[in-house]
Short mmCIF file of C-alpha atoms and ligand atoms in Angstrom, two decimals:
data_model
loop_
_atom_site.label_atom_id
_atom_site.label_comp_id
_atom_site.label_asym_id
_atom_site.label_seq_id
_atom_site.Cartn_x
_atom_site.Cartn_y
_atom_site.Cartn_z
CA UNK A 1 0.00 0.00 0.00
CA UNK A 2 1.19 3.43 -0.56
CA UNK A 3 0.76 6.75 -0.52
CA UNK A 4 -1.60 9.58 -2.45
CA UNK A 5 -1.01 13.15 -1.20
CA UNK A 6 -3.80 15.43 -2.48
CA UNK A 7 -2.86 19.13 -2.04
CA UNK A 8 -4.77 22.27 -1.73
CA UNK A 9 -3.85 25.65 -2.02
CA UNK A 10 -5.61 28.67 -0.86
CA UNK A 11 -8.80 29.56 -0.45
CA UNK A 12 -10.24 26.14 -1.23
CA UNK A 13 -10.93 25.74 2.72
CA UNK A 14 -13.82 27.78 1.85
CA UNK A 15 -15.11 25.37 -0.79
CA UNK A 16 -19.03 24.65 0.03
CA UNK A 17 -20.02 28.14 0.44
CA UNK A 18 -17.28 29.93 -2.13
CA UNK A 19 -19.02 31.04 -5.86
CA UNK A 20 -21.24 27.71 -5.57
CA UNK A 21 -22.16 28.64 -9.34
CA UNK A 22 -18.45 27.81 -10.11
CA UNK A 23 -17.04 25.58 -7.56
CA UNK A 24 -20.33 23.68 -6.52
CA UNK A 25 -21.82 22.76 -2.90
CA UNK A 26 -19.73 20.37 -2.11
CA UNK A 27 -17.08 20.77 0.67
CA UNK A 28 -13.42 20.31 1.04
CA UNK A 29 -14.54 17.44 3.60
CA UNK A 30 -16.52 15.96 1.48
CA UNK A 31 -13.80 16.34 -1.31
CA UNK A 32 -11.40 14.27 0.98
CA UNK A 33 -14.24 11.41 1.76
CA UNK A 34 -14.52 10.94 -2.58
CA UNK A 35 -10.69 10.68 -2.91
CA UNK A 36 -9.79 8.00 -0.04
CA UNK A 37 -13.10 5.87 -1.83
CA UNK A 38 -11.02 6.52 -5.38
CA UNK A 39 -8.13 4.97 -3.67
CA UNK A 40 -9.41 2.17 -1.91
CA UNK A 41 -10.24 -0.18 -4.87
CA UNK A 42 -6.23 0.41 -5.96
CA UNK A 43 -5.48 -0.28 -1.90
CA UNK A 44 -4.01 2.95 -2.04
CA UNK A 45 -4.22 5.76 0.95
CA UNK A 46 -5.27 9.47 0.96
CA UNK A 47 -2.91 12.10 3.18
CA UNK A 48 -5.37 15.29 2.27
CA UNK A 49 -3.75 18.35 3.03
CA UNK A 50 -4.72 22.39 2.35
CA UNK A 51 -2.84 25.36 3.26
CA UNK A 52 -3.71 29.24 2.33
CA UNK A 53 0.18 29.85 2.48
CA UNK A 54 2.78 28.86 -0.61
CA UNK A 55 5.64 27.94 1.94
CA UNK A 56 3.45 25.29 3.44
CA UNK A 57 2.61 23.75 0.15
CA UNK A 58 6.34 24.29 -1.07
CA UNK A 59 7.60 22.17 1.83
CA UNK A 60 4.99 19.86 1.06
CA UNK A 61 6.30 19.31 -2.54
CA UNK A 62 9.43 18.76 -0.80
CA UNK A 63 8.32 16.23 1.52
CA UNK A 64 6.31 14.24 -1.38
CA UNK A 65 9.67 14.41 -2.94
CA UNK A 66 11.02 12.55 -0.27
CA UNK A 67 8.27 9.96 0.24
CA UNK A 68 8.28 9.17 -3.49
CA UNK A 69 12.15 8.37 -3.29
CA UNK A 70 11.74 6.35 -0.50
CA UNK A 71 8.64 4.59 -2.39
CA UNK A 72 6.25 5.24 0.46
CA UNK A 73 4.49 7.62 -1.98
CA UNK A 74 3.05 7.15 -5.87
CA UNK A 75 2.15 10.79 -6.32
CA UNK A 76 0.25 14.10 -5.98
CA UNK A 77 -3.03 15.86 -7.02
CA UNK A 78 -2.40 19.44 -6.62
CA UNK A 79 -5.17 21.82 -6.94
CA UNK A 80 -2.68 25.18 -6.17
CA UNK A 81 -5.76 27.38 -6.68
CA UNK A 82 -4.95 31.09 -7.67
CA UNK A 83 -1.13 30.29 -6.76
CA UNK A 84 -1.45 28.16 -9.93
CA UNK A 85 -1.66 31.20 -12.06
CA UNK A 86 1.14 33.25 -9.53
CA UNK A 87 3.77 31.04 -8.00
CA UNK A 88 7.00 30.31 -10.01
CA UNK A 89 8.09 28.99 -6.75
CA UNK A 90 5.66 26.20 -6.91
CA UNK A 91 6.81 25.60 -10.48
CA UNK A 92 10.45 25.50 -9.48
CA UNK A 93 9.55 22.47 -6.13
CA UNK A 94 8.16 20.74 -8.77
CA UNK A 95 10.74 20.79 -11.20
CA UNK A 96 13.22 20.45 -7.96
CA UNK A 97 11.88 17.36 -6.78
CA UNK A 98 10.65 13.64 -8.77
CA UNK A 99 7.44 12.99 -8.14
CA UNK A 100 4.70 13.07 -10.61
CA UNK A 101 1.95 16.04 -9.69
CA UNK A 102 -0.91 16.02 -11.09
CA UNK A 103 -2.32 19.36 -11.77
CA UNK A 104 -6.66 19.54 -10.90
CA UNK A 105 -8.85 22.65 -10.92
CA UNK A 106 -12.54 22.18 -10.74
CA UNK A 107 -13.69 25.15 -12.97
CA UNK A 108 -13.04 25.16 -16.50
CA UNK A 109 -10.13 27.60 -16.16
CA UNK A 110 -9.53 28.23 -19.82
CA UNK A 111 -13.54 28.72 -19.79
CA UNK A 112 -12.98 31.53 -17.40
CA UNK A 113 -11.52 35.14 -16.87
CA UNK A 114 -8.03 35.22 -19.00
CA UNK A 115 -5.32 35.66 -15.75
CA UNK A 116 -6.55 31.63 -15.18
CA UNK A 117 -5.79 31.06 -18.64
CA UNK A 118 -1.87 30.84 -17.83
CA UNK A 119 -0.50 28.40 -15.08
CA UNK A 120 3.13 27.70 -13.93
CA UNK A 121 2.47 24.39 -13.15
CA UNK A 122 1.29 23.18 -16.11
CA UNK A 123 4.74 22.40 -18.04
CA UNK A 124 6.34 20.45 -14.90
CA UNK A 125 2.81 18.89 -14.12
CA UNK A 126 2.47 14.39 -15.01
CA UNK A 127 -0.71 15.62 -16.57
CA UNK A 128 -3.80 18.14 -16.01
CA UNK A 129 -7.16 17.31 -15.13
CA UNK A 130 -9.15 20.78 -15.71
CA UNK A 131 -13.48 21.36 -15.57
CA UNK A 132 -14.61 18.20 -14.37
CA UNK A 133 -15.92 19.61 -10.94
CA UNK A 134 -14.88 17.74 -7.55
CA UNK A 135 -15.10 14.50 -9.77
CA UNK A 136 -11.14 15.51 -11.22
CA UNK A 137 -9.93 14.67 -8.28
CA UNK A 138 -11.29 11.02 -7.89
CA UNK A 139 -9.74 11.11 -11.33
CA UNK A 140 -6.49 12.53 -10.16
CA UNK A 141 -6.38 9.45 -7.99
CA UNK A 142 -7.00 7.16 -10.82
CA UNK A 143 -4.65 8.12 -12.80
CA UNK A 144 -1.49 8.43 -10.51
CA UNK A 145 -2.75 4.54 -8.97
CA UNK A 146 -3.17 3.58 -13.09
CA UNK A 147 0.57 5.81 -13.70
CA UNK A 148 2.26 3.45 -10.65
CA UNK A 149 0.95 0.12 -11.55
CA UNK A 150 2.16 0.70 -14.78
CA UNK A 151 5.74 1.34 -13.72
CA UNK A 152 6.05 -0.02 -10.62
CA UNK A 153 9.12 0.53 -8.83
C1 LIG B 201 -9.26 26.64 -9.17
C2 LIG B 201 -9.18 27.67 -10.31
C3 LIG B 201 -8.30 28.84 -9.91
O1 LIG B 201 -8.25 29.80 -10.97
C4 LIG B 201 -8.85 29.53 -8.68
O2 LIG B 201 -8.01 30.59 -8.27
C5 LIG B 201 -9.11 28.58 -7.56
C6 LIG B 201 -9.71 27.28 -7.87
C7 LIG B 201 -10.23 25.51 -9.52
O3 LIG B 201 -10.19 24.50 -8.82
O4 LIG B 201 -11.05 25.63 -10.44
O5 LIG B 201 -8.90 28.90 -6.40
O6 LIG B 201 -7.96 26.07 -9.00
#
């Protein structure tokens, strides 16, 4: 068994009750409960994290980076939120550390204002799962659990 670390960046604490006509009802809880059931028919775990502050999520790419040497980890979903559009820092702990992220946003972003249009995670991202609601991230799970037993190592 090993390892899934789903990261949020900020703001997404307030999913539930933030823009529902964008970003839905559902809650960051409820978020966590649909990506530990994605990962329990691959026997896989869930450590669900969120942080409003880019050090905390930098050091978090770190520590993934870590885990994934030491095999205790497969990979991360990583919705940055508006840091995804900001942070070349975030772009640079990916591209520092091997690990495969996977970038998710729940809103169409390329559908939306054109500052979303752009992210810096994009070019050191495994892949991008963008528009599918809170559902991207059950497929965020899929795919890194599909990516390892591919290549297991
Ligand atoms: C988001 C899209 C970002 O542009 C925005 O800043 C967010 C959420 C999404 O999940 O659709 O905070 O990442």
């Amino acid at each position: 068994m090993s390892t899934i670390l789903i990261l949020n960046g900020p703001n997404l604490n307030l999913l539930g009750t933030r823009e529902p006509t964008i970003y839905g009802a559902t809650t960051l809880a409820d978020v966590e409960q649909l990506c530990r059931e994605a990962a329990r028919p691959h026997g896989h775990e869930i450590d669900f994290r969120q942080s409003n502050h880019e050090g905390v999520l930098i050091d978090a790419i770190h520590e993934a980076g870590r885990a994934f040497k030491a095999g205790t980890l497969i990979g991360v979903a990583f919705n940055a939120g508006a840091y995804t559009h900001s942070s070349v820092a975030l772009h640079d702990a990916i591209k520092g550390v091997d690990v495969p992220v996977i970038e998710v946003h729940i809103s169409n972003v390329h559908a939306r204002e054109s500052f979303r249009h752009h992210s810096w995670l994009s070019p050191v991202a495994a892949g991008i799962i963008v528009g599918f609601g809170v559902d991207g991230y059950a497929m965020a799970v899929d795919a890194l659990a599909r990516r390892a037993a591919k290549a297991p190592r």
